[in-house]
Coordinates of N, CA and C in Angstrom, one line a residue:
X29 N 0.8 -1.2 0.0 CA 0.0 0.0 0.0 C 0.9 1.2 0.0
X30 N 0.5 2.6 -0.7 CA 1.3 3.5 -1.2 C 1.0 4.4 0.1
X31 N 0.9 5.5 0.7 CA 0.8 6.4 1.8 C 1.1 7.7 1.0
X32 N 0.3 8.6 1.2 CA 0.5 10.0 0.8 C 0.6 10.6 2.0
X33 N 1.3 11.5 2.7 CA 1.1 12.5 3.3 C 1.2 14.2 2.7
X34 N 0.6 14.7 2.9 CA 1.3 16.4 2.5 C 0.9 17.0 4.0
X35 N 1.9 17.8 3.8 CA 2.3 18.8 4.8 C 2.3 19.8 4.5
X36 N 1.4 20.6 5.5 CA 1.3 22.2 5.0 C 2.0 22.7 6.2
X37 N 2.3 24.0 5.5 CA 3.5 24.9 6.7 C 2.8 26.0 6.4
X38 N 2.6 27.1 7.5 CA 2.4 28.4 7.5 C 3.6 29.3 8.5
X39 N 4.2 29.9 7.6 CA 5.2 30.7 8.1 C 4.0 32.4 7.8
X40 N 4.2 33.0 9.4 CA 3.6 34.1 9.7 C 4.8 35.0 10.0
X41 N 4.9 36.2 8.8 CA 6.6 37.6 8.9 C 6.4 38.2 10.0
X42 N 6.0 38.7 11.1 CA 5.4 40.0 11.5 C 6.3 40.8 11.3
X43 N 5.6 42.2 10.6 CA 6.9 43.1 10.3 C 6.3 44.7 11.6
X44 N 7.2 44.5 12.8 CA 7.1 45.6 13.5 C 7.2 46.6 13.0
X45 N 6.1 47.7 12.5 CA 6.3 49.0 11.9 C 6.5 50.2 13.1
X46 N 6.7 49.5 14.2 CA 7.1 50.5 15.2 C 8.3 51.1 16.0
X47 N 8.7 52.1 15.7 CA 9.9 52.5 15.8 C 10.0 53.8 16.6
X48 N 10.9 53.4 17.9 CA 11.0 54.8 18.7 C 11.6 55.8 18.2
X49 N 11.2 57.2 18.9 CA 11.5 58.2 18.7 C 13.3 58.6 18.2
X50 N 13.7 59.0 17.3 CA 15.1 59.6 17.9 C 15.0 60.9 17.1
X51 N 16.0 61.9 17.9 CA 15.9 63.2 17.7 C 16.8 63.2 16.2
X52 N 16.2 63.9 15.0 CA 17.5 64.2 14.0 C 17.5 65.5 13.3
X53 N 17.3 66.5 14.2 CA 17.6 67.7 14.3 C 17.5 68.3 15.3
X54 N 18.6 68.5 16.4 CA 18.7 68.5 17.7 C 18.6 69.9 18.0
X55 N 18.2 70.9 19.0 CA 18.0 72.2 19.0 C 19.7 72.4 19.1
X56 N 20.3 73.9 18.7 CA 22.0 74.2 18.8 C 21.8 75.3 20.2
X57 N 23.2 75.0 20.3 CA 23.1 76.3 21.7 C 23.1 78.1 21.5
X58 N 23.2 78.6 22.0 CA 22.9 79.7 21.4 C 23.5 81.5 22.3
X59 N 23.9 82.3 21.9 CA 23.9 83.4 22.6 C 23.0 84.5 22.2
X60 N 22.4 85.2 23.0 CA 21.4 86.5 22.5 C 21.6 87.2 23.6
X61 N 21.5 88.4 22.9 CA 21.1 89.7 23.5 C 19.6 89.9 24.5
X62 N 19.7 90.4 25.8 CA 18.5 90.4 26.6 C 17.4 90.9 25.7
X63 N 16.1 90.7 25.8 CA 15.0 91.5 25.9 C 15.2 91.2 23.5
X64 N 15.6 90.1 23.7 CA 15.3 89.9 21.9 C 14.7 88.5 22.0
X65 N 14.6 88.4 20.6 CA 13.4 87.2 20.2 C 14.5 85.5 20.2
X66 N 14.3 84.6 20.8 CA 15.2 83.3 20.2 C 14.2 82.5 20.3
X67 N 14.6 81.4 18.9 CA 13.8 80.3 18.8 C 14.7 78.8 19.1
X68 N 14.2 77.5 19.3 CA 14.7 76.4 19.2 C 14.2 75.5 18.3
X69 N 14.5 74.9 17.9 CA 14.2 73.5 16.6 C 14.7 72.5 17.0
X70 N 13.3 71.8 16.7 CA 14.1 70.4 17.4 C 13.0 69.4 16.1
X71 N 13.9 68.4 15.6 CA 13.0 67.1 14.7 C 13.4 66.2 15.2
X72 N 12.3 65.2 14.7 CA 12.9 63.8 15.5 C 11.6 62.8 14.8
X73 N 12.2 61.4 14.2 CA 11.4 60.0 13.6 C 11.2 59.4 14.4
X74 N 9.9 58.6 14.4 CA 9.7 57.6 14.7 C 8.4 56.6 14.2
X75 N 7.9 55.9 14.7 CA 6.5 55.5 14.7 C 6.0 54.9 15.9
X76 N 4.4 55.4 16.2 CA 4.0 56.3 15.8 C 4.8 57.7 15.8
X77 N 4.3 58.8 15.0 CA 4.3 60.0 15.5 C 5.2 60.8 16.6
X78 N 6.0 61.0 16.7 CA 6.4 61.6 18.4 C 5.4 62.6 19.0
X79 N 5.6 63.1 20.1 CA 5.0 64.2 20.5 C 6.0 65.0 21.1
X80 N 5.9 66.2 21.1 CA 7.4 66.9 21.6 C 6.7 67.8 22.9
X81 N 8.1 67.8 23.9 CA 7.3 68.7 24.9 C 8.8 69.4 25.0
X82 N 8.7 71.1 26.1 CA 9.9 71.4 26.4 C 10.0 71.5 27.9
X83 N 11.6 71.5 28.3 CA 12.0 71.7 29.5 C 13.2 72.8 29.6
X84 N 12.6 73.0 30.9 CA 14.1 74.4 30.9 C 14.5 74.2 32.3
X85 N 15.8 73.9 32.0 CA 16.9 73.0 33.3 C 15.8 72.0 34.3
X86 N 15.4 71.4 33.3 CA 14.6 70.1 33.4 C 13.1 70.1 33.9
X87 N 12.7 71.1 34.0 CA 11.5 71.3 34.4 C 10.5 71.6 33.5
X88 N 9.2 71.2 33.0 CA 8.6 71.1 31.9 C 7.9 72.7 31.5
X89 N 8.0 72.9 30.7 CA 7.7 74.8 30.0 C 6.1 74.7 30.4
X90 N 5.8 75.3 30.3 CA 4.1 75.4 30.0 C 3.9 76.4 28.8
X91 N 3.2 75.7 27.9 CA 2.9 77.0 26.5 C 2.3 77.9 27.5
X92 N 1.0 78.0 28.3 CA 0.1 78.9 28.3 C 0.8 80.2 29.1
X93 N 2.3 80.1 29.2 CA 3.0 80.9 29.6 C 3.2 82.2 28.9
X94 N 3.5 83.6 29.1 CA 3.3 84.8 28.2 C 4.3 84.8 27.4
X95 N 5.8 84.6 27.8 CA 6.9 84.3 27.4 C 7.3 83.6 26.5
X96 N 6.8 82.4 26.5 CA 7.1 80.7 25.9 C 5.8 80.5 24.9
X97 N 6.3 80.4 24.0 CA 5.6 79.9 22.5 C 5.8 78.3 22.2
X98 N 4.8 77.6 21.8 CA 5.3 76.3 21.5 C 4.5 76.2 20.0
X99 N 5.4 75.7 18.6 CA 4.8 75.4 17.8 C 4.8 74.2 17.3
X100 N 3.7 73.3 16.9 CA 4.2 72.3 16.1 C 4.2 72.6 14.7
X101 N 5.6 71.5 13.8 CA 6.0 71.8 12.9 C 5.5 70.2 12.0
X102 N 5.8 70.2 10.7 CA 5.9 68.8 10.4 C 7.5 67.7 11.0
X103 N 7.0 66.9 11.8 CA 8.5 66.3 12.3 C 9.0 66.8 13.3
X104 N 7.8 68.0 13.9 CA 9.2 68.4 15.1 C 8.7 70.0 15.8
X105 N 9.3 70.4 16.7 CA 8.5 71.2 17.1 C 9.6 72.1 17.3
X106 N 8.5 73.9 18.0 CA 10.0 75.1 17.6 C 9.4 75.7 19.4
X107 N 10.4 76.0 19.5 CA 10.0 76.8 20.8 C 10.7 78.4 20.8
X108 N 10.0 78.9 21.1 CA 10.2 80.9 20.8 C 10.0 81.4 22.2
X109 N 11.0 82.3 22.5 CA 10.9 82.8 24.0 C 10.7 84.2 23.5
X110 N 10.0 85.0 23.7 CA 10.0 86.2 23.5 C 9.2 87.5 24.8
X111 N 10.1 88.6 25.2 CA 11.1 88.5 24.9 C 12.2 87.7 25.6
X112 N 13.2 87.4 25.7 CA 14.1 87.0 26.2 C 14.8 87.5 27.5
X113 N 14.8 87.0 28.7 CA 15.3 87.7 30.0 C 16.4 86.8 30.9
X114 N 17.3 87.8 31.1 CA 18.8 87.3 31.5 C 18.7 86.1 32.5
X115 N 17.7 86.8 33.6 CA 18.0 86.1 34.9 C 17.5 84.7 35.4
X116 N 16.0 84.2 34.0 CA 15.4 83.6 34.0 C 15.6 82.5 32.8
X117 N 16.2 83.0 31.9 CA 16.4 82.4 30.4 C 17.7 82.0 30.1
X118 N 18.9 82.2 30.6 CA 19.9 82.0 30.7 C 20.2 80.5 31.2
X119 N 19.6 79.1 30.6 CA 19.6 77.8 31.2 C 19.7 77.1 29.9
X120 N 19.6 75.6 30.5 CA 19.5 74.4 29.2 C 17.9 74.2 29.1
X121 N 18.1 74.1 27.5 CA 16.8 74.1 27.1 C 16.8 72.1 27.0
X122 N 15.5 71.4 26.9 CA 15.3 70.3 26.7 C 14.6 70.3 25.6
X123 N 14.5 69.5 24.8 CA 13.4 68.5 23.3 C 13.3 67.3 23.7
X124 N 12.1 67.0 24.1 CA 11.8 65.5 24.1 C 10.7 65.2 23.6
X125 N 11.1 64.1 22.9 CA 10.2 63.7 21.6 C 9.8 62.2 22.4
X126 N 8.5 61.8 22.3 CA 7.7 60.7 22.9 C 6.8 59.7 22.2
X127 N 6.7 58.7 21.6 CA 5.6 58.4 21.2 C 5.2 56.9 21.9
X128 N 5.5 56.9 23.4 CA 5.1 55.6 23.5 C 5.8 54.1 23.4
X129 N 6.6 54.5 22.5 CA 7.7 52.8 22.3 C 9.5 53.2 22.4
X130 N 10.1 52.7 23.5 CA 10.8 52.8 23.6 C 10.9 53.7 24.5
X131 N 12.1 54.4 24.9 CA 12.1 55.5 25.9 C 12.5 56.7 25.1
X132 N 11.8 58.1 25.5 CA 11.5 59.2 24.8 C 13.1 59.6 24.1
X133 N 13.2 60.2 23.5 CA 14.4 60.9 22.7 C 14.5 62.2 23.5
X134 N 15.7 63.0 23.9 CA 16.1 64.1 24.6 C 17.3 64.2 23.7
X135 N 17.5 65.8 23.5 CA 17.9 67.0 23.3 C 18.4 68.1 23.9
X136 N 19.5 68.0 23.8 CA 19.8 69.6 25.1 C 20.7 70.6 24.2
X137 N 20.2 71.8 24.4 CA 20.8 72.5 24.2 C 21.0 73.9 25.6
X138 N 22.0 75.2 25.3 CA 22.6 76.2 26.4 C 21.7 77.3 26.0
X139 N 21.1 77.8 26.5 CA 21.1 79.6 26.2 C 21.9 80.7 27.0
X140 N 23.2 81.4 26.1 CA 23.3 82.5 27.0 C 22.9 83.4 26.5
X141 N 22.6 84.4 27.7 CA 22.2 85.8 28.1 C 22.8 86.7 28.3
X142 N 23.3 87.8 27.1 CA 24.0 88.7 27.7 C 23.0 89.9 28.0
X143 N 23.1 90.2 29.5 CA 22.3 91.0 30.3 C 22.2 92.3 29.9
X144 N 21.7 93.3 29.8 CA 21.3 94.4 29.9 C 21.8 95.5 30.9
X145 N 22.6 96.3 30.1 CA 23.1 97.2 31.6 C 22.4 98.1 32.3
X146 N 21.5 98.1 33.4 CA 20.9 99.1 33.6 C 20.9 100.2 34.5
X147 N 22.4 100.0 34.4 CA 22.8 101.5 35.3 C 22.2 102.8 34.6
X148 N 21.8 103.6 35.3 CA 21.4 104.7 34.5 C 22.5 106.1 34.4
X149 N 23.8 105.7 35.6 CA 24.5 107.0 35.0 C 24.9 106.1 33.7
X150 N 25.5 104.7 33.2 CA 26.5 104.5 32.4 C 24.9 104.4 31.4
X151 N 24.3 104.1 31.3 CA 23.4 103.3 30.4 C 22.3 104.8 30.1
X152 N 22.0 105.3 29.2 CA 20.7 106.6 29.5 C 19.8 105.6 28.5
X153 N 18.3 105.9 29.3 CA 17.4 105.0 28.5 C 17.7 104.4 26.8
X154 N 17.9 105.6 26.3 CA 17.5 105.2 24.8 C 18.7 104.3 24.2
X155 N 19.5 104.1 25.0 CA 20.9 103.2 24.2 C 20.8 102.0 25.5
X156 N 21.0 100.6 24.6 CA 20.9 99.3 25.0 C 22.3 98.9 24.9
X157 N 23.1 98.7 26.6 CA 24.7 98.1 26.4 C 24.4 97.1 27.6
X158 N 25.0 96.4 26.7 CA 25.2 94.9 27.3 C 26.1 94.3 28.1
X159 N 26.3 93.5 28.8 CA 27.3 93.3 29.7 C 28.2 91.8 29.0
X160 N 29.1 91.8 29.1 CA 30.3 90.9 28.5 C 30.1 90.6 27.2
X161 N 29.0 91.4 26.1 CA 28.9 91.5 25.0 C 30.2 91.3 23.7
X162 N 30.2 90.2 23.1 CA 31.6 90.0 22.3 C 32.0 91.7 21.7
X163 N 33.0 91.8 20.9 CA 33.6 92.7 20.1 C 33.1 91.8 18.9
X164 N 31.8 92.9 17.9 CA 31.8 92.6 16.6 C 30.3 91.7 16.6
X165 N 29.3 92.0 17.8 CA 27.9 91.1 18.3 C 27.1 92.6 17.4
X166 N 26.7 92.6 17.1 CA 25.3 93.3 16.3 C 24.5 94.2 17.3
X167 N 24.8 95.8 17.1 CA 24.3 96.5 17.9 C 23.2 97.4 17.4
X168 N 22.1 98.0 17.9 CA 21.0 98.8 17.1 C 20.8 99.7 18.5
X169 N 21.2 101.1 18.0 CA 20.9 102.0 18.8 C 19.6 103.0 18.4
X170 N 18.7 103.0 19.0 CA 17.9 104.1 18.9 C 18.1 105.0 19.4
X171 N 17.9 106.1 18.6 CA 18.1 107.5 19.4 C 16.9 108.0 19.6
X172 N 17.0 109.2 21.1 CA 15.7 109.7 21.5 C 15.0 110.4 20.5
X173 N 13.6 110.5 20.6 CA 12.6 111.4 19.4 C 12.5 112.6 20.4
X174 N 11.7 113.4 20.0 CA 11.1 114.4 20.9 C 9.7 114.1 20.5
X175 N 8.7 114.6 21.5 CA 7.5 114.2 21.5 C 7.2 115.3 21.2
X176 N 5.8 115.2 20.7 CA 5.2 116.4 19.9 C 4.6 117.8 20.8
X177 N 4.2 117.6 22.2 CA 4.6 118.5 22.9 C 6.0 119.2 23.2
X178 N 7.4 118.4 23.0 CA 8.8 119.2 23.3 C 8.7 119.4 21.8
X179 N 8.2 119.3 20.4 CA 8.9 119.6 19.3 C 7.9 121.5 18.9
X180 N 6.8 121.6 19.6 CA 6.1 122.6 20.0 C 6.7 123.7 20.4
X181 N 7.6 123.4 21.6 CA 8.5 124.6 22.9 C 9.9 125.1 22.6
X182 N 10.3 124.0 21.3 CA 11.6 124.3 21.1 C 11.8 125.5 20.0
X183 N 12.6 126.7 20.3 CA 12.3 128.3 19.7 C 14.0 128.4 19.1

C-alpha cells in the first residue's frame, strides 16, 4: 500500500512598523542679547508619530506661559521665547520627543544671556549696552525722538 502525506506549513513575517522616537535635528546652543526674540528647533522620527514637549533645566515649559511659544511643525517642534530675559532664560533648554515605544528621545541645548546694563549713570534710557557683550555682536541704537509736545516749545 502507497501512503501519501502532505504537509502544509504556515510561516507568519510580522513586520514591527514600530519605531521609537530619535531626535535628528537636535536644537543648537545659542547666545542673545536680553529682551530679543530666540527660537529652538528640534525634529525627531519615529512610529507612531512623536510628541514633543519642552524643558528648561529640566523642568517642563508650560505653553500657556506669556513668554514661551510652543509650535508644532511637520517632524518636530520650535519653541520661541520672546522676549528673552537674563535672569530667567539663561539655562538648558530640553526636546523630548515621545511616542510611546521605547524610551522618549532628549535634546539639550545652552542659552546665553547677555544682560542688559541698567545702570542709569552709564546706560541713559535710549541706548541698550550689554554686559560681557563679544567685540563685533550686532548692535542697534535708537536714538531719543522728541515728543510732539517738546517739538512745540523748542524756539
Amino acid at each position: 500500500m502507497l501512503t501519501t502525506t502532505t504537509f502544509c506549513s504556515l510561516v507568519v513575517v510580522v513586520n514591527n512598523a514600530f519605531d521609537p522616537p530619535q531626535i535628528t535635528q537636535a536644537p543648537r546652543n545659542q547666545k542673545v542679547a536680553e529682551d530679543s526674540i530666540i527660537s529652538f528647533f528640534c525634529k525627531a522620527s519615529g512610529n507612531p508619530q512623536p510628541r514633543f514637549t519642552w524643558e528648561r533645566d529640566g523642568k517642563r515649559i508650560n505653553p500657556k506661559r506669556t513668554r514661551y511659544f510652543i509650535y508644532d511643525m511637520p517632524h518636530g517642534s520650535v519653541l520661541r521665547i520672546e522676549p528673552v530675559k537674563a535672569r530667567r532664560d539663561q539655562a538648558t533648554f530640553s526636546c523630548i520627543a515621545d511616542n510611546g515605544i521605547g524610551v522618549p528621545a532628549r535634546a539639550n541645548s545652552t542659552l546665553k544671556v547677555y544682560a542688559m546694563n541698567r545702570d542709569k549713570g552709564i546706560n541713559p534710557a535710549w541706548k541698550k549696552i550689554y554686559k560681557g557683550i563679544p567685540n563685533g555682536y550686532p548692535s542697534i541704537t535708537v536714538n531719543p525722538e522728541l515728543k510732539a509736545v517738546e517739538k512745540d516749545r523748542q524756539k
